[in-house]
mmCIF file of C-alpha atoms and ligand atoms in Angstrom:
data_model
loop_
_atom_site.group_PDB
_atom_site.id
_atom_site.type_symbol
_atom_site.label_atom_id
_atom_site.label_comp_id
_atom_site.label_asym_id
_atom_site.label_seq_id
_atom_site.Cartn_x
_atom_site.Cartn_y
_atom_site.Cartn_z
ATOM 1 C CA MET L 26 6.218 22.166 13.343
ATOM 2 C CA SER L 27 8.306 20.854 10.549
ATOM 3 C CA ARG L 28 7.267 17.662 8.827
ATOM 4 C CA PRO L 29 9.114 14.495 9.896
ATOM 5 C CA TYR L 30 11.283 12.583 7.433
ATOM 6 C CA LEU L 31 10.022 9.087 6.679
ATOM 7 C CA MET L 32 12.729 6.692 5.523
ATOM 8 C CA ALA L 33 11.167 3.477 4.250
ATOM 9 C CA GLY L 34 12.771 0.323 2.891
ATOM 10 C CA ASN L 35 10.647 -1.472 0.315
ATOM 11 C CA TRP L 36 12.256 -4.888 0.183
ATOM 12 C CA LYS L 37 10.063 -6.017 -2.724
ATOM 13 C CA MET L 38 10.433 -9.752 -3.522
ATOM 14 C CA ASN L 39 13.820 -10.031 -1.847
ATOM 15 C CA LYS L 40 15.051 -11.706 1.368
ATOM 16 C CA THR L 41 13.900 -15.053 2.718
ATOM 17 C CA PRO L 42 12.435 -15.001 6.244
ATOM 18 C CA SER L 43 15.806 -15.754 7.865
ATOM 19 C CA GLU L 44 17.539 -13.077 5.788
ATOM 20 C CA ALA L 45 14.756 -10.613 6.569
ATOM 21 C CA VAL L 46 15.296 -11.142 10.308
ATOM 22 C CA VAL L 47 18.960 -10.180 9.961
ATOM 23 C CA LEU L 48 18.124 -7.028 7.994
ATOM 24 C CA ALA L 49 15.310 -6.078 10.378
ATOM 25 C CA GLU L 50 17.702 -6.369 13.358
ATOM 26 C CA ALA L 51 20.071 -4.015 11.563
ATOM 27 C CA VAL L 52 17.306 -1.496 10.781
ATOM 28 C CA LYS L 53 16.161 -1.590 14.391
ATOM 29 C CA ASN L 54 19.642 -0.577 15.512
ATOM 30 C CA MET L 55 20.177 2.122 12.888
ATOM 31 C CA LYS L 56 20.860 5.609 14.207
ATOM 32 C CA LYS L 57 18.471 8.277 13.022
ATOM 33 C CA GLY L 58 17.883 11.962 13.560
ATOM 34 C CA ALA L 59 15.223 13.110 16.051
ATOM 35 C CA ASN L 60 12.908 14.129 13.225
ATOM 36 C CA THR L 61 13.260 10.907 11.220
ATOM 37 C CA ARG L 62 11.044 7.832 11.268
ATOM 38 C CA LYS L 63 12.052 4.382 9.980
ATOM 39 C CA MET L 64 9.754 1.977 8.132
ATOM 40 C CA VAL L 65 10.310 -1.394 6.473
ATOM 41 C CA ALA L 66 8.072 -3.307 4.070
ATOM 42 C CA PRO L 67 9.050 -6.992 3.870
ATOM 43 C CA SER L 68 7.236 -9.526 1.698
ATOM 44 C CA PHE L 69 4.112 -11.076 3.220
ATOM 45 C CA VAL L 70 5.758 -14.335 4.241
ATOM 46 C CA CYS L 71 8.551 -12.493 6.061
ATOM 47 C CA ILE L 72 6.166 -10.320 8.073
ATOM 48 C CA PRO L 73 5.674 -12.657 11.080
ATOM 49 C CA ALA L 74 9.419 -13.073 11.632
ATOM 50 C CA VAL L 75 10.127 -9.376 11.097
ATOM 51 C CA ALA L 76 7.248 -8.402 13.403
ATOM 52 C CA ASP L 77 8.892 -10.396 16.205
ATOM 53 C CA VAL L 78 12.148 -8.545 15.708
ATOM 54 C CA LEU L 79 10.544 -5.100 15.531
ATOM 55 C CA LYS L 80 8.110 -5.487 18.411
ATOM 56 C CA GLY L 81 8.456 -2.489 20.742
ATOM 57 C CA SER L 82 10.985 -0.787 18.440
ATOM 58 C CA ASP L 83 10.714 2.567 16.683
ATOM 59 C CA VAL L 84 10.470 0.965 13.233
ATOM 60 C CA THR L 85 7.065 0.998 11.506
ATOM 61 C CA LEU L 86 6.155 -2.349 9.943
ATOM 62 C CA ALA L 87 4.452 -2.043 6.559
ATOM 63 C CA ALA L 88 3.106 -4.448 3.952
ATOM 64 C CA GLN L 89 3.851 -3.951 0.252
ATOM 65 C CA ASN L 90 0.243 -4.428 -0.853
ATOM 66 C CA MET L 91 -3.071 -5.859 0.326
ATOM 67 C CA ALA L 92 -6.407 -6.990 -1.079
ATOM 68 C CA SER L 93 -9.228 -4.539 -1.714
ATOM 69 C CA VAL L 94 -11.699 -6.609 0.337
ATOM 70 C CA GLU L 95 -11.535 -8.094 3.826
ATOM 71 C CA SER L 96 -12.071 -11.779 3.081
ATOM 72 C CA GLY L 97 -13.555 -14.298 0.680
ATOM 73 C CA ALA L 98 -12.733 -16.265 -2.430
ATOM 74 C CA HIS L 99 -9.631 -14.336 -3.547
ATOM 75 C CA THR L 100 -6.936 -16.909 -4.210
ATOM 76 C CA GLY L 101 -3.464 -15.559 -3.662
ATOM 77 C CA GLU L 102 -4.548 -12.335 -1.965
ATOM 78 C CA THR L 103 -3.763 -11.086 1.551
ATOM 79 C CA SER L 104 -6.319 -9.405 3.813
ATOM 80 C CA VAL L 105 -6.011 -6.312 5.953
ATOM 81 C CA LEU L 106 -7.309 -8.404 8.874
ATOM 82 C CA MET L 107 -4.417 -10.846 8.530
ATOM 83 C CA LEU L 108 -1.904 -8.024 8.341
ATOM 84 C CA LYS L 109 -3.284 -6.261 11.396
ATOM 85 C CA GLU L 110 -3.212 -9.427 13.472
ATOM 86 C CA LEU L 111 0.501 -9.772 12.679
ATOM 87 C CA GLY L 112 1.262 -6.250 13.882
ATOM 88 C CA VAL L 113 1.422 -4.465 10.542
ATOM 89 C CA THR L 114 0.472 -0.794 10.931
ATOM 90 C CA ALA L 115 1.113 0.566 7.435
ATOM 91 C CA VAL L 116 0.726 -0.500 3.818
ATOM 92 C CA ILE L 117 2.264 0.645 0.535
ATOM 93 C CA LEU L 118 -0.422 0.945 -2.134
ATOM 94 C CA GLY L 119 -0.283 1.780 -5.827
ATOM 95 C CA HIS L 120 3.407 1.011 -6.226
ATOM 96 C CA SER L 121 4.402 1.387 -9.871
ATOM 97 C CA GLU L 122 5.149 -2.329 -10.116
ATOM 98 C CA ARG L 123 1.561 -3.036 -8.997
ATOM 99 C CA ARG L 124 0.264 -0.488 -11.511
ATOM 100 C CA HIS L 125 2.426 -1.355 -14.495
ATOM 101 C CA VAL L 126 3.305 -5.040 -14.059
ATOM 102 C CA TYR L 127 0.113 -6.243 -12.362
ATOM 103 C CA GLY L 128 -2.362 -3.877 -13.989
ATOM 104 C CA GLU L 129 -3.747 -2.127 -10.902
ATOM 105 C CA ASN L 130 -5.698 1.005 -11.756
ATOM 106 C CA ASP L 131 -6.687 4.034 -9.690
ATOM 107 C CA GLY L 132 -10.137 2.572 -8.964
ATOM 108 C CA LEU L 133 -8.754 -0.612 -7.422
ATOM 109 C CA ILE L 134 -6.023 1.286 -5.577
ATOM 110 C CA ASN L 135 -8.677 3.647 -4.180
ATOM 111 C CA GLU L 136 -10.664 0.672 -2.811
ATOM 112 C CA LYS L 137 -7.531 -0.547 -1.067
ATOM 113 C CA VAL L 138 -6.700 2.916 0.285
ATOM 114 C CA LYS L 139 -10.167 3.339 1.781
ATOM 115 C CA LEU L 140 -10.180 -0.160 3.284
ATOM 116 C CA ALA L 141 -6.742 0.286 4.857
ATOM 117 C CA LEU L 142 -7.666 3.674 6.317
ATOM 118 C CA SER L 143 -10.963 2.364 7.671
ATOM 119 C CA HIS L 144 -8.912 -0.220 9.597
ATOM 120 C CA GLY L 145 -6.585 2.436 10.960
ATOM 121 C CA LEU L 146 -3.565 1.496 8.856
ATOM 122 C CA GLU L 147 -1.233 4.198 7.618
ATOM 123 C CA VAL L 148 -1.179 4.298 3.806
ATOM 124 C CA VAL L 149 1.817 5.100 1.627
ATOM 125 C CA LEU L 150 0.183 5.958 -1.702
ATOM 126 C CA CYS L 151 2.650 5.779 -4.594
ATOM 127 C CA ILE L 152 2.259 7.956 -7.650
ATOM 128 C CA GLY L 153 4.508 8.759 -10.591
ATOM 129 C CA GLU L 154 4.753 9.180 -14.349
ATOM 130 C CA THR L 155 6.392 6.973 -16.978
ATOM 131 C CA LEU L 156 9.230 8.249 -19.158
ATOM 132 C CA GLU L 157 6.852 8.627 -22.081
ATOM 133 C CA GLU L 158 4.491 10.732 -19.993
ATOM 134 C CA ARG L 159 7.349 12.892 -18.716
ATOM 135 C CA GLU L 160 8.649 13.471 -22.221
ATOM 136 C CA ALA L 161 5.150 14.467 -23.303
ATOM 137 C CA GLY L 162 5.146 17.117 -20.547
ATOM 138 C CA GLN L 163 2.474 15.273 -18.558
ATOM 139 C CA ALA L 164 4.353 14.497 -15.322
ATOM 140 C CA ASN L 165 2.285 16.784 -13.098
ATOM 141 C CA ASP L 166 -1.037 15.876 -14.688
ATOM 142 C CA VAL L 167 -0.417 12.135 -14.329
ATOM 143 C CA CYS L 168 0.431 12.593 -10.649
ATOM 144 C CA PHE L 169 -2.608 14.820 -10.100
ATOM 145 C CA GLY L 170 -4.848 12.177 -11.666
ATOM 146 C CA GLN L 171 -3.357 9.450 -9.472
ATOM 147 C CA LEU L 172 -3.815 11.620 -6.377
ATOM 148 C CA GLU L 173 -7.414 12.399 -7.237
ATOM 149 C CA GLY L 174 -8.193 8.790 -8.163
ATOM 150 C CA GLY L 175 -6.348 7.205 -5.257
ATOM 151 C CA LEU L 176 -7.728 9.585 -2.637
ATOM 152 C CA ALA L 177 -11.353 9.728 -3.813
ATOM 153 C CA GLY L 178 -13.621 9.549 -0.769
ATOM 154 C CA VAL L 179 -10.735 9.957 1.699
ATOM 155 C CA SER L 180 -11.575 12.611 4.306
ATOM 156 C CA ALA L 181 -9.334 15.423 5.496
ATOM 157 C CA ALA L 182 -9.150 13.713 8.904
ATOM 158 C CA GLN L 183 -8.026 10.445 7.284
ATOM 159 C CA MET L 184 -5.276 12.322 5.440
ATOM 160 C CA GLN L 185 -3.361 12.376 8.749
ATOM 161 C CA ASN L 186 -2.752 8.683 8.062
ATOM 162 C CA VAL L 187 -1.688 9.119 4.439
ATOM 163 C CA VAL L 188 1.830 9.520 3.090
ATOM 164 C CA ILE L 189 2.418 10.188 -0.608
ATOM 165 C CA ALA L 190 5.428 8.653 -2.359
ATOM 166 C CA TYR L 191 6.386 10.312 -5.630
ATOM 167 C CA GLU L 192 8.252 7.695 -7.648
ATOM 168 C CA PRO L 193 8.890 8.529 -11.295
ATOM 169 C CA VAL L 194 8.600 5.130 -12.983
ATOM 170 C CA TRP L 195 11.681 5.760 -15.116
ATOM 171 C CA ALA L 196 13.812 6.224 -11.979
ATOM 172 C CA ILE L 197 12.838 3.015 -10.191
ATOM 173 C CA GLY L 198 15.592 0.412 -10.152
ATOM 174 C CA THR L 199 17.265 2.062 -13.131
ATOM 175 C CA GLY L 200 19.984 4.026 -11.376
ATOM 176 C CA LYS L 201 18.481 7.185 -12.881
ATOM 177 C CA THR L 202 17.398 9.582 -10.169
ATOM 178 C CA ALA L 203 15.290 12.632 -10.841
ATOM 179 C CA THR L 204 17.465 15.651 -10.167
ATOM 180 C CA PRO L 205 16.640 17.157 -6.769
ATOM 181 C CA GLY L 206 15.226 20.160 -8.612
ATOM 182 C CA ASP L 207 13.007 18.057 -10.904
ATOM 183 C CA ALA L 208 11.729 16.045 -7.962
ATOM 184 C CA GLN L 209 11.087 19.200 -5.932
ATOM 185 C CA THR L 210 9.040 20.656 -8.809
ATOM 186 C CA VAL L 211 6.673 17.667 -8.826
ATOM 187 C CA HIS L 212 6.524 17.481 -5.015
ATOM 188 C CA GLU L 213 5.583 21.142 -4.791
ATOM 189 C CA ALA L 214 2.932 20.723 -7.485
ATOM 190 C CA CYS L 215 1.477 17.676 -5.702
ATOM 191 C CA ARG L 216 1.357 19.556 -2.411
ATOM 192 C CA GLY L 217 -0.542 22.274 -4.278
ATOM 193 C CA LYS L 218 -2.955 19.682 -5.639
ATOM 194 C CA ILE L 219 -3.566 18.343 -2.115
ATOM 195 C CA ALA L 220 -4.276 21.905 -0.950
ATOM 196 C CA GLU L 221 -6.845 22.148 -3.727
ATOM 197 C CA LEU L 222 -8.405 18.756 -2.882
ATOM 198 C CA TYR L 223 -8.365 19.368 0.900
ATOM 199 C CA SER L 224 -6.908 22.481 2.484
ATOM 200 C CA ALA L 225 -3.671 24.377 2.934
ATOM 201 C CA SER L 226 -3.177 22.834 6.371
ATOM 202 C CA VAL L 227 -3.635 19.249 5.121
ATOM 203 C CA ALA L 228 -1.161 20.000 2.320
ATOM 204 C CA GLU L 229 1.308 21.540 4.753
ATOM 205 C CA SER L 230 1.325 18.492 7.019
ATOM 206 C CA VAL L 231 1.259 15.648 4.462
ATOM 207 C CA VAL L 232 4.559 13.797 4.137
ATOM 208 C CA ILE L 233 5.656 13.389 0.506
ATOM 209 C CA GLN L 234 8.477 10.905 0.017
ATOM 210 C CA TYR L 235 10.649 10.625 -3.073
ATOM 211 C CA GLY L 236 11.477 7.213 -4.497
ATOM 212 C CA GLY L 237 13.559 6.007 -7.426
ATOM 213 C CA SER L 238 17.221 5.045 -7.117
ATOM 214 C CA VAL L 239 17.753 6.790 -3.787
ATOM 215 C CA LYS L 240 21.270 5.962 -2.572
ATOM 216 C CA PRO L 241 23.642 7.109 0.162
ATOM 217 C CA GLY L 242 25.214 9.490 -2.354
ATOM 218 C CA ASN L 243 22.062 11.390 -3.307
ATOM 219 C CA ALA L 244 19.841 11.183 -0.203
ATOM 220 C CA ALA L 245 21.017 14.359 1.534
ATOM 221 C CA GLU L 246 20.639 16.452 -1.602
ATOM 222 C CA LEU L 247 17.120 15.162 -2.198
ATOM 223 C CA MET L 248 16.098 15.653 1.450
ATOM 224 C CA ALA L 249 17.368 19.232 1.321
ATOM 225 C CA GLN L 250 14.492 20.136 -1.010
ATOM 226 C CA SER L 251 11.702 21.908 0.830
ATOM 227 C CA ASP L 252 8.891 19.584 -0.278
ATOM 228 C CA ILE L 253 10.754 16.258 -0.049
ATOM 229 C CA ASP L 254 10.030 14.616 3.296
ATOM 230 C CA GLY L 255 11.674 11.251 3.101
ATOM 231 C CA ALA L 256 12.493 8.393 0.794
ATOM 232 C CA LEU L 257 10.954 5.134 -0.332
ATOM 233 C CA VAL L 258 14.018 3.043 -1.022
ATOM 234 C CA GLY L 259 14.132 -0.215 -2.978
ATOM 235 C CA GLY L 260 17.535 -1.596 -3.979
ATOM 236 C CA ALA L 261 19.612 0.396 -1.498
ATOM 237 C CA SER L 262 17.414 -0.702 1.415
ATOM 238 C CA LEU L 263 18.502 -4.330 0.958
ATOM 239 C CA ASP L 264 22.007 -3.535 2.135
ATOM 240 C CA ALA L 265 22.153 -2.559 5.806
ATOM 241 C CA ASP L 266 25.097 -0.167 5.415
ATOM 242 C CA SER L 267 23.489 1.660 2.484
ATOM 243 C CA PHE L 268 20.130 2.002 4.195
ATOM 244 C CA ALA L 269 21.824 3.109 7.422
ATOM 245 C CA SER L 270 23.517 5.980 5.672
ATOM 246 C CA ILE L 271 20.257 6.993 3.937
ATOM 247 C CA VAL L 272 18.417 6.928 7.283
ATOM 248 C CA ALA L 273 21.167 9.045 8.839
ATOM 249 C CA PHE L 274 21.319 11.413 5.851
ATOM 250 C CA ASP L 275 21.469 14.441 8.152
ATOM 251 C CA ASP L 276 24.232 13.090 10.391
HETATM 252 P P1 PGA H 8 14.673 1.673 -6.157
HETATM 253 O O1 PGA H 8 13.113 1.363 -5.885
HETATM 254 O O2 PGA H 8 15.168 2.429 -4.940
HETATM 255 O O3 PGA H 8 15.306 0.324 -6.304
HETATM 256 O O4 PGA H 8 14.742 2.508 -7.394
HETATM 257 C C1 PGA H 8 12.264 2.304 -5.274
HETATM 258 C C2 PGA H 8 10.864 1.767 -5.168
HETATM 259 O O5 PGA H 8 10.397 1.119 -6.110
HETATM 260 O O6 PGA H 8 10.183 1.959 -4.139
#
């Protein structure tokens, strides 16, 4: 069976609750191919309103982050228990903005990954190299390290609930997309790494999304690559028409 395409909108720190409701309604009504799944990740405060809109729909509701522990004295953090009660079923972890702006390292991200999986949430684990690392020829090694670090202690069975998002840091929000060929090279290498860490069958079934300036104009070309199984979309997911044409890339 071929892997499904996962088209996810990471709204980041955009949209107020009322604006998020409007966008969520639009995503709910977006046409998609039979083998495509839709996901949105609103900010925490928009989640209750968006959950109401998406209830019973075919759109997966994700959070953009969560705390590494269930509860306690962690001012400003959000717990997996709170997210689950609101109907969240997935969480993006290790996004490059969390890694590079907020200093999250592989150890912390791994704690979050394990906690989310133990609660039955689907995890979208983001990985990706900086421009400096790419220019030093380290793109694959950086991604391998983030896979190994982020997935430490995650079982083969739990991998059914893990999606990998390859997002080269230099392509996020910059308008610079990796060429489909460059992205495919890293995706293929990461799938190989997952085969090494787990098995060929886990590697064959894991969904690996590409992220970094995905737009209506480049989505189809990226999705045509054999190891690219979807997109994690930032800027272009904030506009309903743009996201609709990315979701329906194969139309
Ligand atoms: P972008 O963001 O599509 O705006 O480049 C992607 C992401 O950070 O997930």
